[in-house]
Short mmCIF file of C-alpha atoms and ligand atoms in Angstrom, two decimals:
data_model
loop_
_atom_site.label_atom_id
_atom_site.label_comp_id
_atom_site.label_asym_id
_atom_site.label_seq_id
_atom_site.Cartn_x
_atom_site.Cartn_y
_atom_site.Cartn_z
CA MET A 291 -19.68 14.18 -56.27
CA THR A 292 -19.35 10.54 -55.34
CA PRO A 293 -19.97 9.85 -51.66
CA VAL A 294 -17.17 8.35 -49.61
CA VAL A 295 -17.58 5.85 -46.82
CA LEU A 296 -16.88 7.52 -43.50
CA SER A 297 -13.90 5.90 -41.83
CA LEU A 298 -11.28 6.61 -39.22
CA SER A 299 -8.77 7.66 -41.89
CA ASN A 300 -10.80 10.25 -43.85
CA ALA A 301 -12.53 12.13 -41.00
CA PRO A 302 -11.51 10.89 -37.55
CA ALA A 303 -13.53 13.38 -35.47
CA LEU A 304 -16.72 12.86 -37.44
CA TRP A 305 -16.16 9.12 -37.38
CA ALA A 306 -15.81 9.10 -33.60
CA ALA A 307 -18.92 11.25 -33.16
CA ALA A 308 -20.96 9.05 -35.48
CA MET A 309 -19.71 5.97 -33.65
CA LEU A 310 -20.71 7.39 -30.27
CA VAL A 311 -24.17 8.34 -31.52
CA LYS A 312 -24.66 4.89 -33.06
CA ILE A 313 -23.60 3.12 -29.87
CA ILE A 314 -25.79 5.27 -27.63
CA VAL A 315 -28.85 4.94 -29.87
CA ALA A 316 -28.43 1.19 -30.34
CA PHE A 317 -27.91 0.64 -26.62
CA SER A 318 -30.86 2.75 -25.51
CA VAL A 319 -33.20 1.26 -28.08
CA LEU A 320 -32.12 -2.21 -27.02
CA MET A 321 -32.66 -1.41 -23.33
CA GLY A 322 -36.03 0.16 -24.10
CA ILE A 323 -37.10 -2.93 -25.99
CA VAL A 324 -35.85 -5.13 -23.15
CA ALA A 325 -37.86 -3.18 -20.56
CA TYR A 326 -41.03 -3.10 -22.60
CA ALA A 327 -40.63 -6.69 -23.77
CA THR A 328 -41.44 -7.69 -20.20
CA TRP A 329 -44.64 -5.66 -20.37
CA VAL A 330 -45.57 -7.04 -23.80
CA GLU A 331 -44.83 -10.55 -22.66
CA ARG A 332 -47.06 -10.24 -19.61
CA LYS A 333 -49.85 -8.66 -21.64
CA VAL A 334 -49.72 -11.10 -24.53
CA ILE A 335 -49.39 -14.19 -22.38
CA GLY A 336 -52.16 -12.85 -20.17
CA ARG A 337 -54.49 -12.49 -23.15
CA MET A 338 -53.55 -15.89 -24.48
CA GLN A 339 -54.43 -17.40 -21.12
CA THR A 340 -57.71 -15.39 -20.98
CA ARG A 341 -56.33 -13.01 -18.35
CA LEU A 342 -55.69 -9.29 -18.61
CA GLY A 343 -52.04 -8.92 -17.63
CA PRO A 344 -50.82 -5.79 -15.84
CA THR A 345 -53.48 -3.06 -15.62
CA MET A 346 -52.73 -1.11 -12.47
CA THR A 347 -49.57 0.94 -12.95
CA GLY A 348 -50.18 3.67 -15.48
CA TYR A 349 -52.47 3.41 -18.48
CA LYS A 350 -52.94 -0.31 -19.20
CA GLY A 351 -50.02 -1.05 -16.91
CA LEU A 352 -47.55 0.77 -19.12
CA LEU A 353 -45.48 1.95 -16.16
CA GLN A 354 -45.08 -1.60 -14.89
CA PRO A 355 -41.48 -2.09 -16.15
CA ILE A 356 -40.42 1.11 -14.36
CA ALA A 357 -42.18 0.06 -11.16
CA ASP A 358 -40.52 -3.36 -11.40
CA GLY A 359 -37.14 -1.75 -11.88
CA ILE A 360 -37.57 0.49 -8.84
CA LYS A 361 -38.75 -2.43 -6.76
CA LEU A 362 -35.81 -4.60 -7.77
CA PHE A 363 -33.31 -1.85 -6.98
CA PHE A 364 -34.61 -1.49 -3.43
CA LYS A 365 -34.83 -5.18 -2.62
CA GLU A 366 -32.29 -6.62 -0.24
CA ASP A 367 -29.25 -7.83 -2.11
CA ILE A 368 -28.09 -11.06 -0.53
CA ILE A 369 -24.64 -12.50 -1.10
CA PRO A 370 -24.21 -15.91 0.55
CA ASN A 371 -21.51 -15.96 3.25
CA GLU A 372 -19.37 -18.63 1.69
CA ALA A 373 -19.82 -17.43 -1.88
CA SER A 374 -16.86 -16.20 -3.82
CA LYS A 375 -17.88 -12.55 -3.83
CA PHE A 376 -16.08 -11.28 -6.89
CA ALA A 377 -17.14 -14.14 -9.14
CA PHE A 378 -20.65 -13.96 -7.72
CA MET A 379 -20.97 -10.32 -8.78
CA LEU A 380 -19.23 -10.89 -12.08
CA ALA A 381 -21.47 -13.74 -13.26
CA PRO A 382 -24.66 -11.78 -14.08
CA MET A 383 -22.64 -9.22 -16.01
CA MET A 384 -20.88 -11.97 -17.90
CA ILE A 385 -24.25 -13.23 -19.03
CA LEU A 386 -25.59 -9.82 -20.01
CA ALA A 387 -22.51 -8.45 -21.76
CA PRO A 388 -22.30 -10.92 -24.70
CA ALA A 389 -25.95 -10.32 -25.53
CA LEU A 390 -25.29 -6.59 -25.79
CA ILE A 391 -21.98 -6.91 -27.62
CA SER A 392 -23.46 -9.03 -30.42
CA MET A 393 -25.58 -6.05 -31.45
CA ALA A 394 -22.38 -4.25 -32.45
CA VAL A 395 -22.01 -6.12 -35.72
CA ILE A 396 -25.64 -6.16 -36.83
CA PRO A 397 -26.57 -3.83 -39.71
CA PHE A 398 -29.73 -1.88 -38.84
CA GLY A 399 -30.33 -0.11 -42.10
CA SER A 400 -28.91 1.09 -45.38
CA ASP A 401 -26.13 3.70 -45.47
CA TYR A 402 -26.99 7.15 -44.18
CA HIS A 403 -25.85 10.10 -46.32
CA LEU A 404 -24.32 13.05 -44.50
CA THR A 405 -22.87 16.09 -46.25
CA PHE A 406 -20.25 17.71 -44.10
CA GLY A 407 -17.66 20.27 -45.20
CA GLY A 408 -18.51 19.80 -48.88
CA VAL A 409 -18.00 16.04 -48.80
CA THR A 410 -20.86 13.53 -48.77
CA TYR A 411 -20.08 10.73 -46.39
CA LEU A 412 -21.79 7.36 -46.27
CA ILE A 413 -22.37 6.30 -42.70
CA PRO A 414 -23.22 2.59 -42.42
CA LEU A 415 -26.01 2.01 -39.90
CA GLN A 416 -24.00 -0.65 -38.20
CA ILE A 417 -21.72 -0.05 -35.26
CA THR A 418 -18.86 -1.95 -36.80
CA ASP A 419 -18.72 -4.05 -39.94
CA LEU A 420 -16.44 -6.94 -39.02
CA ASN A 421 -15.53 -9.09 -41.97
CA ILE A 422 -15.86 -12.11 -39.66
CA GLY A 423 -19.23 -10.92 -38.27
CA ILE A 424 -20.84 -14.35 -38.04
CA LEU A 425 -17.89 -15.89 -36.24
CA PHE A 426 -17.94 -12.96 -33.80
CA ILE A 427 -21.61 -13.60 -33.07
CA LEU A 428 -21.05 -17.31 -32.56
CA ALA A 429 -18.16 -16.55 -30.22
CA MET A 430 -20.27 -14.09 -28.20
CA ALA A 431 -23.13 -16.57 -27.98
CA GLY A 432 -20.66 -19.07 -26.57
CA LEU A 433 -19.48 -16.67 -23.88
CA GLY A 434 -22.87 -16.54 -22.16
CA VAL A 435 -22.30 -20.10 -20.95
CA TYR A 436 -19.35 -18.98 -18.84
CA GLY A 437 -21.60 -16.63 -16.92
CA ILE A 438 -24.06 -19.44 -16.18
CA VAL A 439 -21.38 -21.86 -14.97
CA LEU A 440 -19.68 -19.11 -12.99
CA ALA A 441 -22.98 -18.19 -11.33
CA GLY A 442 -23.46 -21.80 -10.25
CA LEU A 443 -19.88 -22.21 -9.12
CA ALA A 444 -19.56 -18.91 -7.25
CA SER A 445 -22.78 -19.41 -5.27
CA ASN A 446 -21.14 -22.23 -3.31
CA SER A 447 -24.40 -24.13 -3.31
CA LYS A 448 -24.64 -27.64 -4.66
CA TYR A 449 -27.97 -27.04 -6.33
CA SER A 450 -26.64 -24.00 -8.11
CA LEU A 451 -23.51 -25.84 -9.20
CA ILE A 452 -25.43 -28.77 -10.63
CA GLY A 453 -27.88 -26.32 -12.17
CA GLY A 454 -25.10 -24.37 -13.79
CA ILE A 455 -23.47 -27.45 -15.24
CA ARG A 456 -26.74 -28.83 -16.55
CA ALA A 457 -27.56 -25.47 -18.06
CA SER A 458 -24.21 -25.32 -19.78
CA ALA A 459 -24.68 -28.83 -21.17
CA GLN A 460 -27.96 -27.69 -22.69
CA MET A 461 -26.60 -24.44 -24.05
CA ILE A 462 -23.53 -26.00 -25.61
CA SER A 463 -25.47 -28.74 -27.39
CA TYR A 464 -27.92 -26.28 -28.89
CA GLU A 465 -25.19 -23.85 -29.78
CA LEU A 466 -23.78 -26.58 -32.01
CA ALA A 467 -27.06 -27.00 -33.84
CA ALA A 468 -27.59 -23.26 -34.23
CA GLY A 469 -24.00 -22.73 -35.33
CA LEU A 470 -24.12 -25.55 -37.87
CA SER A 471 -27.33 -24.24 -39.37
CA ILE A 472 -25.61 -20.91 -40.09
CA VAL A 473 -22.84 -22.64 -42.07
CA ALA A 474 -25.20 -23.06 -45.02
CA ILE A 475 -25.72 -19.28 -45.03
CA PHE A 476 -22.12 -18.37 -45.54
CA MET A 477 -21.74 -21.14 -48.08
CA LEU A 478 -24.48 -19.44 -50.09
CA SER A 479 -23.40 -15.85 -49.60
CA GLU A 480 -19.65 -16.56 -49.72
CA THR A 481 -19.00 -13.98 -47.04
CA LEU A 482 -18.75 -13.87 -43.26
CA SER A 483 -19.58 -10.19 -42.96
CA LEU A 484 -23.15 -9.47 -41.92
CA SER A 485 -23.52 -6.46 -44.17
CA GLY A 486 -22.28 -8.67 -47.02
CA ILE A 487 -24.93 -11.24 -46.18
CA VAL A 488 -27.66 -8.58 -46.23
CA THR A 489 -26.45 -7.34 -49.62
CA ALA A 490 -26.38 -10.91 -50.95
CA GLN A 491 -30.06 -11.26 -50.04
CA GLN A 492 -31.24 -8.31 -52.11
CA GLY A 493 -32.94 -8.81 -55.47
CA VAL A 494 -35.24 -11.60 -56.57
CA LEU A 495 -34.78 -15.19 -55.52
CA TRP A 496 -31.78 -16.87 -57.20
CA GLY A 497 -31.82 -14.15 -59.86
CA ILE A 498 -34.84 -15.76 -61.53
CA LYS A 499 -36.88 -12.89 -63.00
CA ALA A 500 -40.04 -14.98 -63.49
CA LEU A 501 -40.64 -15.35 -59.74
CA PRO A 502 -43.10 -12.96 -58.04
CA SER A 503 -41.40 -9.79 -56.82
CA TRP A 504 -42.12 -10.40 -53.13
CA MET A 505 -39.90 -13.47 -53.36
CA HIS A 506 -36.68 -11.74 -52.41
CA ASN A 507 -33.46 -13.66 -52.31
CA TRP A 508 -33.95 -14.01 -48.56
CA TYR A 509 -32.31 -17.12 -47.22
CA ILE A 510 -35.49 -18.19 -45.49
CA PHE A 511 -36.73 -19.27 -48.94
CA SER A 512 -33.61 -21.16 -49.97
CA GLN A 513 -32.78 -22.43 -46.47
CA PRO A 514 -36.07 -23.03 -44.63
CA LEU A 515 -34.65 -25.96 -42.66
CA ALA A 516 -31.62 -23.97 -41.54
CA PHE A 517 -33.97 -21.15 -40.51
CA GLY A 518 -36.07 -23.49 -38.37
CA LEU A 519 -33.00 -25.07 -36.82
CA PHE A 520 -31.46 -21.70 -36.10
CA VAL A 521 -34.58 -20.32 -34.44
CA VAL A 522 -35.22 -23.42 -32.32
CA GLY A 523 -31.52 -23.88 -31.56
CA SER A 524 -30.99 -20.33 -30.44
CA MET A 525 -34.18 -20.33 -28.39
CA ALA A 526 -32.84 -23.35 -26.54
CA GLU A 527 -29.44 -21.77 -26.25
CA ILE A 528 -30.75 -18.65 -24.56
CA ASN A 529 -33.01 -20.71 -22.25
CA ARG A 530 -36.16 -19.30 -23.73
CA THR A 531 -39.31 -21.19 -22.75
CA PRO A 532 -40.10 -24.06 -23.56
CA PHE A 533 -36.41 -24.78 -23.12
CA ASP A 534 -36.07 -22.91 -19.83
CA LEU A 535 -34.77 -25.86 -17.87
CA PRO A 536 -31.90 -23.92 -16.29
CA GLU A 537 -34.43 -21.68 -14.54
CA ALA A 538 -36.63 -24.55 -13.52
CA GLU A 539 -34.05 -26.99 -12.24
CA THR A 540 -35.95 -29.85 -10.61
CA GLU A 541 -38.47 -28.00 -10.49
CA LEU A 542 -38.65 -24.25 -10.01
CA VAL A 543 -35.81 -23.66 -7.58
CA SER A 544 -34.10 -21.61 -10.28
CA GLY A 545 -31.03 -23.82 -10.75
CA PHE A 546 -27.94 -21.72 -11.30
CA CYS A 547 -29.51 -18.50 -10.03
CA THR A 548 -30.99 -19.91 -6.79
CA GLU A 549 -28.75 -17.77 -4.59
CA TYR A 550 -29.26 -14.55 -6.51
CA SER A 551 -31.55 -11.77 -5.40
CA SER A 552 -32.49 -8.19 -6.17
CA MET A 553 -30.81 -6.45 -9.09
CA LYS A 554 -28.38 -9.28 -9.78
CA TYR A 555 -31.28 -11.63 -10.30
CA ALA A 556 -32.89 -9.06 -12.55
CA LEU A 557 -29.72 -8.94 -14.63
CA PHE A 558 -30.25 -12.59 -15.57
CA PHE A 559 -33.65 -11.70 -16.90
CA MET A 560 -32.43 -8.59 -18.64
CA ALA A 561 -29.92 -10.90 -20.31
CA GLU A 562 -32.70 -13.24 -21.34
CA TYR A 563 -34.66 -10.47 -23.02
CA ALA A 564 -31.57 -8.85 -24.50
CA ASN A 565 -30.73 -12.26 -25.90
CA MET A 566 -34.19 -12.50 -27.41
CA VAL A 567 -33.65 -9.21 -29.20
CA THR A 568 -30.20 -10.28 -30.34
CA ILE A 569 -31.39 -13.63 -31.65
CA GLY A 570 -34.24 -11.89 -33.43
CA ALA A 571 -31.81 -9.41 -34.94
CA ILE A 572 -29.40 -12.13 -36.05
CA ALA A 573 -32.16 -14.27 -37.55
CA THR A 574 -33.50 -11.18 -39.32
CA THR A 575 -30.08 -10.41 -40.75
CA LEU A 576 -29.21 -13.94 -41.79
CA PHE A 577 -32.54 -15.23 -43.06
CA LEU A 578 -34.98 -12.39 -43.61
CA GLY A 579 -32.80 -10.02 -45.59
CA GLY A 580 -31.93 -7.75 -42.66
CA TRP A 581 -33.22 -4.22 -43.26
CA ASP A 582 -34.30 -5.06 -46.80
CA GLY A 583 -38.01 -4.42 -47.36
CA PRO A 584 -40.74 -1.98 -48.38
CA PHE A 585 -40.17 0.73 -45.73
CA LEU A 586 -37.21 2.79 -44.63
CA GLY A 587 -34.31 0.46 -43.71
CA TRP A 588 -34.31 0.45 -39.93
CA ILE A 589 -38.12 0.30 -39.77
CA ASN A 590 -38.11 -3.00 -41.66
CA PHE A 591 -35.44 -4.19 -39.32
CA LEU A 592 -37.44 -3.29 -36.20
CA ILE A 593 -40.62 -4.84 -37.61
CA LYS A 594 -38.85 -8.11 -38.24
CA VAL A 595 -37.20 -8.15 -34.82
CA PHE A 596 -40.55 -7.43 -33.15
CA GLY A 597 -42.01 -10.26 -35.18
CA PHE A 598 -39.46 -12.61 -33.69
CA MET A 599 -40.07 -11.30 -30.18
CA PHE A 600 -43.78 -11.89 -30.62
CA PHE A 601 -43.08 -15.40 -31.89
CA PHE A 602 -40.94 -16.20 -28.85
CA ILE A 603 -43.66 -14.96 -26.51
CA TRP A 604 -46.32 -16.81 -28.46
CA VAL A 605 -44.37 -20.06 -28.21
CA ARG A 606 -43.94 -19.53 -24.50
CA ALA A 607 -47.66 -19.19 -24.03
CA THR A 608 -48.32 -22.32 -26.04
CA PHE A 609 -45.94 -25.15 -25.29
CA PRO A 610 -45.11 -26.90 -22.04
CA ARG A 611 -41.54 -27.18 -20.86
CA LEU A 612 -39.49 -30.10 -22.18
CA ARG A 613 -38.05 -32.76 -19.91
CA TYR A 614 -34.27 -32.82 -19.69
CA ASP A 615 -33.81 -36.09 -21.56
CA GLN A 616 -36.21 -34.95 -24.29
CA LEU A 617 -34.24 -31.75 -24.58
CA MET A 618 -30.94 -33.56 -24.95
CA GLN A 619 -32.36 -36.10 -27.36
CA MET A 620 -33.80 -33.42 -29.56
CA GLY A 621 -30.52 -31.51 -29.59
CA TRP A 622 -28.15 -34.33 -30.34
CA LYS A 623 -30.28 -36.87 -32.18
CA VAL A 624 -32.51 -34.60 -34.24
CA MET A 625 -31.16 -31.11 -34.68
CA ILE A 626 -27.44 -31.71 -35.14
CA PRO A 627 -27.91 -34.50 -37.73
CA LEU A 628 -30.46 -32.33 -39.56
CA ALA A 629 -28.08 -29.38 -39.55
CA LEU A 630 -25.22 -31.54 -40.86
CA GLY A 631 -27.47 -33.03 -43.53
CA ASN A 632 -28.53 -29.56 -44.56
CA ILE A 633 -24.90 -28.55 -45.06
CA VAL A 634 -24.27 -31.57 -47.29
CA VAL A 635 -27.39 -30.94 -49.36
CA THR A 636 -26.54 -27.25 -49.71
CA ALA A 637 -22.99 -28.06 -50.78
CA VAL A 638 -24.21 -30.48 -53.42
CA ALA A 639 -26.82 -28.00 -54.65
CA ILE A 640 -24.24 -25.22 -54.95
CA LEU A 641 -21.91 -27.49 -56.93
CA LEU A 642 -24.71 -28.56 -59.30
CA TRP A 643 -25.89 -24.96 -59.76
CA GLN A 644 -22.47 -23.86 -60.85
CA MET B 65 -45.54 -33.22 -35.47
CA PHE B 66 -45.65 -29.87 -37.28
CA LYS B 67 -49.41 -30.10 -37.55
CA GLU B 68 -49.66 -30.37 -33.77
CA PHE B 69 -47.32 -27.43 -33.30
CA ALA B 70 -49.36 -25.30 -35.66
CA LYS B 71 -52.58 -26.37 -33.96
CA GLY B 72 -51.27 -25.43 -30.53
CA LEU B 73 -50.04 -22.08 -31.78
CA SER B 74 -53.35 -21.32 -33.47
CA ILE B 75 -55.28 -21.99 -30.26
CA THR B 76 -53.24 -19.48 -28.28
CA LEU B 77 -53.37 -16.97 -31.13
CA LYS B 78 -57.15 -17.17 -31.18
CA HIS B 79 -57.20 -16.16 -27.53
CA LEU B 80 -55.23 -13.05 -28.32
CA LEU B 81 -58.18 -11.58 -30.19
CA PRO B 82 -60.26 -9.17 -28.10
CA GLY B 83 -63.20 -10.54 -26.18
CA HIS B 84 -61.49 -13.68 -24.98
CA SER B 85 -60.38 -12.51 -21.54
CA THR B 86 -62.71 -13.80 -18.90
CA THR B 87 -60.87 -12.00 -16.11
CA VAL B 88 -62.49 -8.97 -14.53
CA ASP B 89 -60.40 -5.84 -13.99
CA TYR B 90 -61.09 -6.35 -10.29
CA PRO B 91 -60.90 -3.23 -8.19
CA LYS B 92 -62.49 -1.15 -10.93
CA GLN B 93 -65.08 -3.70 -11.91
CA LYS B 94 -66.79 -6.07 -9.52
CA LEU B 95 -68.87 -9.12 -10.07
CA THR B 96 -72.22 -9.68 -8.35
CA MET B 97 -71.99 -12.94 -6.51
CA SER B 98 -74.53 -15.67 -6.99
CA PRO B 99 -77.15 -15.99 -4.21
CA ARG B 100 -75.58 -19.23 -3.04
CA PHE B 101 -72.16 -17.63 -2.57
CA ARG B 102 -70.71 -18.23 0.90
CA GLY B 103 -69.00 -15.04 1.99
CA LEU B 104 -68.90 -13.21 5.28
CA HIS B 105 -71.40 -14.32 7.94
CA ARG B 106 -74.22 -12.13 9.08
CA LEU B 107 -76.33 -12.31 12.21
CA VAL B 108 -79.93 -11.70 11.23
CA PRO B 109 -81.54 -8.93 13.28
CA THR B 110 -85.20 -8.75 14.30
CA GLN B 111 -86.90 -5.49 15.33
CA THR B 112 -85.31 -5.20 18.73
CA ARG B 113 -82.38 -7.60 18.86
CA GLU B 114 -80.57 -10.32 17.01
CA LYS B 115 -82.53 -13.46 16.16
CA CYS B 116 -79.97 -15.77 17.78
CA VAL B 117 -81.18 -17.60 20.90
CA ALA B 118 -77.69 -18.67 22.01
CA CYS B 119 -78.41 -22.37 21.68
CA TYR B 120 -74.73 -23.25 21.11
CA LEU B 121 -75.53 -25.42 18.10
CA CYS B 122 -73.29 -23.49 15.74
CA PRO B 123 -70.10 -23.59 17.86
CA THR B 124 -70.77 -27.30 18.36
CA VAL B 125 -71.09 -28.07 14.68
CA CYS B 126 -68.30 -25.76 13.51
CA PRO B 127 -65.44 -27.96 12.27
CA ALA B 128 -62.91 -25.18 12.68
CA LYS B 129 -64.00 -24.37 16.22
CA CYS B 130 -63.99 -20.68 15.45
CA ILE B 131 -67.32 -19.53 16.89
CA THR B 132 -67.48 -18.26 20.47
CA VAL B 133 -70.93 -17.86 22.05
CA GLU B 134 -71.72 -16.82 25.61
CA SER B 135 -75.37 -16.82 26.53
CA ALA B 136 -77.19 -14.55 28.92
CA GLU B 137 -80.79 -13.72 29.76
CA ASN B 138 -82.33 -10.35 29.14
CA GLU B 139 -84.93 -8.65 31.37
CA LYS B 140 -87.79 -10.47 29.57
CA GLY B 141 -86.17 -13.76 30.45
CA GLU B 142 -85.16 -14.53 26.86
CA LYS B 143 -81.80 -16.07 26.08
CA TYR B 144 -79.52 -14.01 23.91
CA PRO B 145 -75.83 -14.18 23.00
CA LYS B 146 -73.91 -11.79 25.25
CA VAL B 147 -70.81 -12.58 23.21
CA TYR B 148 -70.87 -13.83 19.66
CA LYS B 149 -67.54 -13.95 17.85
CA ILE B 150 -66.30 -15.62 14.70
CA ASP B 151 -62.59 -15.89 14.06
CA LEU B 152 -62.42 -15.61 10.29
CA LEU B 153 -58.77 -16.61 10.21
CA ARG B 154 -59.85 -20.11 11.14
CA CYS B 155 -63.25 -20.25 9.41
CA ILE B 156 -63.35 -22.44 6.32
CA PHE B 157 -66.63 -21.00 5.04
CA CYS B 158 -68.28 -24.41 5.10
CA GLY B 159 -71.67 -23.01 6.02
CA TYR B 160 -72.38 -25.68 8.64
CA CYS B 161 -73.21 -22.99 11.18
CA VAL B 162 -75.95 -21.69 8.88
CA GLU B 163 -77.36 -25.17 8.39
CA ALA B 164 -77.28 -25.99 12.09
CA CYS B 165 -79.09 -22.92 13.34
CA PRO B 166 -82.66 -23.79 14.37
CA VAL B 167 -83.97 -20.22 14.12
CA GLU B 168 -82.12 -19.12 10.99
CA ALA B 169 -80.30 -16.47 12.95
CA ILE B 170 -77.07 -16.72 11.02
CA GLU B 171 -76.61 -16.55 7.26
CA MET B 172 -73.81 -16.03 4.81
CA SER B 173 -73.68 -12.84 2.77
CA ASP B 174 -72.04 -12.04 -0.56
CA LYS B 175 -69.21 -9.98 0.98
CA TYR B 176 -65.89 -11.32 -0.23
CA GLU B 177 -63.45 -8.45 0.29
CA LEU B 178 -62.18 -9.69 3.61
CA ALA B 179 -58.53 -8.66 3.50
CA ASN B 180 -57.15 -6.83 6.54
CA TYR B 181 -53.86 -5.62 7.91
CA LYS B 182 -54.08 -6.87 11.52
CA ARG B 183 -54.95 -10.29 12.92
CA GLU B 184 -57.41 -8.67 15.35
CA ASP B 185 -59.39 -7.29 12.43
CA PHE B 186 -60.36 -10.81 11.44
CA ILE B 187 -62.26 -11.41 14.67
CA PHE B 188 -65.84 -10.50 13.87
CA ASP B 189 -67.87 -9.72 16.97
CA LYS B 190 -71.61 -9.29 17.33
CA GLU B 191 -71.69 -5.63 16.27
CA ARG B 192 -69.78 -6.28 13.07
CA LEU B 193 -71.79 -9.38 12.26
CA LEU B 194 -75.09 -7.58 12.70
CA LYS B 195 -74.21 -4.92 10.13
S1 LIG C 721 -68.73 -21.47 8.08
FE1 LIG C 721 -68.04 -23.40 8.95
S2 LIG C 721 -66.05 -22.93 9.79
FE2 LIG C 721 -67.02 -20.97 9.42
S3 LIG C 721 -67.98 -20.45 11.35
FE3 LIG C 721 -69.51 -21.54 10.16
S4 LIG C 721 -69.31 -23.67 10.77
FE4 LIG C 721 -67.48 -22.62 11.44
S1 LIG C 722 -77.15 -21.98 16.08
FE1 LIG C 722 -78.21 -20.07 15.64
S2 LIG C 722 -79.37 -19.68 17.49
FE2 LIG C 722 -77.86 -21.20 18.02
S3 LIG C 722 -76.17 -20.05 18.85
FE3 LIG C 722 -75.75 -20.32 16.65
S4 LIG C 722 -76.63 -18.53 15.68
FE4 LIG C 722 -77.48 -18.60 17.73
#
């Protein structure tokens, strides 16, 4: 019997249950990674700087994220008198939410087969397969900026306001570069759906049989420049060190989040780590063939995402922070022209190939 | 430019390998200090009393003005410090007091765990310094 793709029309109850399970699993795994990313980051950076990192709480400091969470919950939560209270509370959530929502369109693995009531259903390991997946992700990435500006504005502090605006200037300019670098991907794959892009990356490179078998048709091989631009651009967009100028506004007064404390402050950092996971997941899907690989689908996916997380941490331990003018110059004068050039070259190459 | 990036990344990666941490897992593992380490002061005792003859040289030389000495005479007619106090909150561990002492009655030990909860606990009197 041929399997059918599970959808709302053919088995609504099962579809809803599967959806709920997928959302809960994806969310808890993401939150688990976010919590333990802080531990990994402190350990790895510690080692790289010839220190030990956390050792006290639990075995090798493994309970540190939990201890940090408890501590942050019980810290005094200060809201400045003159701040606009509603917007002040809304801002951290507005930063965190887009990072979580982007995960909804990312395919984690190949279809899961489930036989139920005599019918074999195919359940895609993806919360929802939008046919405009990439555009959705770009839109969500853009929304994070609102949270940053809102945080600065609502604090009613001039430093925070200037910090927020500067941060948004940085994020918007790098979003352009990252967004433009993706254009080449959907020119190649001729689809905007992320599952479509993963499928397009299966098989050997460009269909040439003579190439070694490990050379999959992953877009990192055909679009190395776009890959580099995307990774650097999105790192700058999510304020990941060495582009963490929003946090270190002239210098180390935290810029847009100066007035935040306790759990609200922690939300900004949860957002940073959630963003790291999301960027890793997107880069994996777009350039590294998503869940394609030697192991079971979602294991490949996790390995690749962890690879990206490690890379981000590694870069943080290595490079000093950029100055603001260097940051802007690199964004507008180097990355955007390179991304545009890459689109032109890709377009010409596609035309010649056909 | 890429060469420099790769070089920087390789340096940090090398440190990730085991055996590169120079930090000690402190409360579980302690270092022995070198003999020249300047930690907590100690008044050197003799058989019957402390060596100090209450000459007031150390409070005079102390740049932080944190030593208090009050002299008195014992039944044999020898001078001894009735009060000898060092306020460690002000001490800068310069070691001048040790250098100034004519009878080598004060020295600096290798004790470095000097944290306390109360300000008063940082005042080291004669009994604590003799230990
Ligand atoms: S070490 Fe220096 S500062 Fe401390 S008591 Fe001696 S002379 Fe004073
Ligand atoms: S210099 Fe030496 S002998 Fe003189 S008061 Fe200080 S510790 Fe005592």
